[in-house]
Coordinates of C-alpha atoms in Angstrom, one line a residue:
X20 CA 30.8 -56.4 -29.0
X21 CA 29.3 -53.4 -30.8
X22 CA 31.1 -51.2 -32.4
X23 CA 29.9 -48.0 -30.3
X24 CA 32.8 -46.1 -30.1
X25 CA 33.2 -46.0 -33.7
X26 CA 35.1 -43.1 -35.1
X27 CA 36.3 -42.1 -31.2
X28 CA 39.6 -40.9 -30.5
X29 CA 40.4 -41.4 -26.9
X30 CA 43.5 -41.0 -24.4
X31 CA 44.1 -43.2 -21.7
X32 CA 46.9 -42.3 -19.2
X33 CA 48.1 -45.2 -17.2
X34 CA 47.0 -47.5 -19.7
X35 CA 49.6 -50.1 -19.7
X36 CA 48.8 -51.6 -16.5
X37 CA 45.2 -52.5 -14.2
X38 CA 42.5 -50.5 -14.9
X39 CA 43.8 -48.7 -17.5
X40 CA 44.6 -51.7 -19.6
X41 CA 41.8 -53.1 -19.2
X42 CA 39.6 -49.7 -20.3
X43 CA 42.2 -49.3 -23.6
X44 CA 41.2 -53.3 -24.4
X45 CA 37.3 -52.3 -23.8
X46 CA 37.7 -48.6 -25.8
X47 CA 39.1 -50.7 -28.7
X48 CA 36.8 -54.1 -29.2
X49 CA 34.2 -50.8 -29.1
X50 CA 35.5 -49.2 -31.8
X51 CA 37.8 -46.7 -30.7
X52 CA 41.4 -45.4 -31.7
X53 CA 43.2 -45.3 -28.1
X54 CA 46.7 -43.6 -27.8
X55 CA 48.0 -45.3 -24.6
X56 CA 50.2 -43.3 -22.2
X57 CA 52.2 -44.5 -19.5
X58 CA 55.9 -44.8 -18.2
X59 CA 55.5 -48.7 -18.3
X60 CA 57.5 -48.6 -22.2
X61 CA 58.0 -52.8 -22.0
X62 CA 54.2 -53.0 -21.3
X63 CA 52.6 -50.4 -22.9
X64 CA 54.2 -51.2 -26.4
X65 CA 53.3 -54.3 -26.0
X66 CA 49.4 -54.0 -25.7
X67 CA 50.0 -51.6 -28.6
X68 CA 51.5 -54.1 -30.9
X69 CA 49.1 -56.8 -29.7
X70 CA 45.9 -53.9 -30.1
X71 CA 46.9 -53.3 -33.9
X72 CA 46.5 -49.7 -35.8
X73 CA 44.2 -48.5 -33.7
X74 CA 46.2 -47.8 -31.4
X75 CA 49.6 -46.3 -30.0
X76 CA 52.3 -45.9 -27.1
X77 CA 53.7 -42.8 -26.0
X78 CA 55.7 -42.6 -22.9
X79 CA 54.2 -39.9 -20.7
X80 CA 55.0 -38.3 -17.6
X81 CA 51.5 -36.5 -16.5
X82 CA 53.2 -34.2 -14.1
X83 CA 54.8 -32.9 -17.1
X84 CA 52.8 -30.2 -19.1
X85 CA 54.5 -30.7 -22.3
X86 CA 55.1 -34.4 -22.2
X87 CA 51.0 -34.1 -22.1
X88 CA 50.7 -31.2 -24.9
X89 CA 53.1 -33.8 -26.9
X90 CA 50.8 -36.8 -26.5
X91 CA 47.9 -34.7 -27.3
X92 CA 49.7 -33.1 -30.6
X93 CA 50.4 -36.9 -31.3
X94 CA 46.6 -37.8 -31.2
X95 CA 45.4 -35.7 -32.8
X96 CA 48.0 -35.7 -35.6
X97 CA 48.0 -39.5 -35.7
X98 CA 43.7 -39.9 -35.3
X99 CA 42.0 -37.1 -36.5
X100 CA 40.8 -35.8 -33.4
X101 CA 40.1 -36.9 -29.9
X102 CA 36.5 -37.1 -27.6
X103 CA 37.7 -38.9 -24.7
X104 CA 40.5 -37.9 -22.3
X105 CA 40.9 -40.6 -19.6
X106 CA 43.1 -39.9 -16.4
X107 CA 43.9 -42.7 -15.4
X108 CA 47.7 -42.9 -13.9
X109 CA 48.5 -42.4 -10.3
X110 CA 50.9 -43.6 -7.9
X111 CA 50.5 -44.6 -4.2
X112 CA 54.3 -45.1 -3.0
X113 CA 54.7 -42.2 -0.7
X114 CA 51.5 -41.8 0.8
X115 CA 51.5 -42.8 4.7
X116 CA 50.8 -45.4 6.7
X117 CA 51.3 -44.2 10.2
X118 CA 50.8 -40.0 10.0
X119 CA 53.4 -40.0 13.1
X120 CA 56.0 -41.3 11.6
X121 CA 55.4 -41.0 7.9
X122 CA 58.1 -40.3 5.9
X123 CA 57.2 -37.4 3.2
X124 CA 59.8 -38.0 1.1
X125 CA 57.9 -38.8 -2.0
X126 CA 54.6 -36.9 -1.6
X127 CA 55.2 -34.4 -3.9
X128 CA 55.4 -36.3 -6.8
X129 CA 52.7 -38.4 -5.2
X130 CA 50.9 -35.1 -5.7
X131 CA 52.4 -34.3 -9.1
X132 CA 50.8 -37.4 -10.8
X133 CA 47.6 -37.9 -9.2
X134 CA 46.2 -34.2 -9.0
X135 CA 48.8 -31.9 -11.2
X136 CA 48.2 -34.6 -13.9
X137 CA 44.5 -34.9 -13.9
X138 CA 44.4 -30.7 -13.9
X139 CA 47.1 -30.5 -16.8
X140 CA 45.8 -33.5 -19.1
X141 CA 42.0 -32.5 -18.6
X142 CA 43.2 -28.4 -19.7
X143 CA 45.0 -29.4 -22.3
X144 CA 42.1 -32.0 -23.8
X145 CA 39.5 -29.4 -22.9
X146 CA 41.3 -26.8 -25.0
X147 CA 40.9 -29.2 -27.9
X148 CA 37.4 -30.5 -27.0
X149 CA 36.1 -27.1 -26.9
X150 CA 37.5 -25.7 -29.9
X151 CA 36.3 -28.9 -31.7
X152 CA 32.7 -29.6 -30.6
X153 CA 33.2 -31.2 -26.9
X154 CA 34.0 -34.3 -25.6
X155 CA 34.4 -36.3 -22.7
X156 CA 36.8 -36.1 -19.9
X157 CA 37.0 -39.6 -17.2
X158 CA 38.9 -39.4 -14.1
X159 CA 39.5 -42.3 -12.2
X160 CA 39.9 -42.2 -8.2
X161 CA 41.4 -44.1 -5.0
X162 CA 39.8 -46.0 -2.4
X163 CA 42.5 -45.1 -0.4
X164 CA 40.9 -41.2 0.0
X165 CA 38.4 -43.0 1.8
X166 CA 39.4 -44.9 4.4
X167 CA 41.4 -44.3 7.5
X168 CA 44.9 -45.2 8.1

């Protein structure tokens, strides 16, 4: 593979697991440094150790605003910089399967991660971006806003 993320600095939430994973494997056989967030610690370290120096683990709550500033602080501290900011964590336990007799229980967190977190993580990148040249901010979505019941 080509090396055309050289010199990228890039943050991929939800990165121990799926999709993520898979983009933070991608983002580094193309050359980028990758700090990997996620509350996944077993899994996430792991692909860290296994990735090498060009990457790191930090456990991160997204619906947290300074659990976020902290992972950003890290990157940049820790890389030089950072181009890409790639939301990529959500959670689906909570959402329901039959309206009438959903239980709501867990929706507001459901809410917290998967559209406090992509608001929070892209501000607080964007503030950085901006003041640094620009960048690149990726939001992964659901299926599941698609499609009935």
């Amino acid at each position: 593979m080509g090396q055309d993320l050289a010199g990228k600095v890039a943050i991929i939430t939800g990165g121990a697991n799926g999709i993520g994973r898979a983009s933070v494997e991608l983002f580094v056989e193309h050359g980028a440094r990758v700090a990997i967030a996620d509350m996944d610690e077993a899994r996430g370290q792991e692909l860290a150790d296994r990735l090498g120096p060009n990457t790191f683990f930090q456990k991160t709550d997204v619906s947290r605003e300074d659990q976020l500033q902290a992972l950003v602080d890290r990157t940049v501290a820790d890389f030089g910089g950072l181009h890409v900011m790639f939301n990529n964590a959500g959670i689906g336990d909570g959402l329901p399967k039959d309206f009438l007799t959903a239980d709501f229980s867990n929706f507001d967190q459901v809410a917290r991660v998967n559209l406090l977190g992509v608001m929070l993580g892209s501000q607080i990148a964007a503030r950085h971006m901006v003041k640094h040249g620009g960048g690149s901010i990726i939001n992964t979505s659901s299926i599941a806003g698609t499609r009935p019941g």
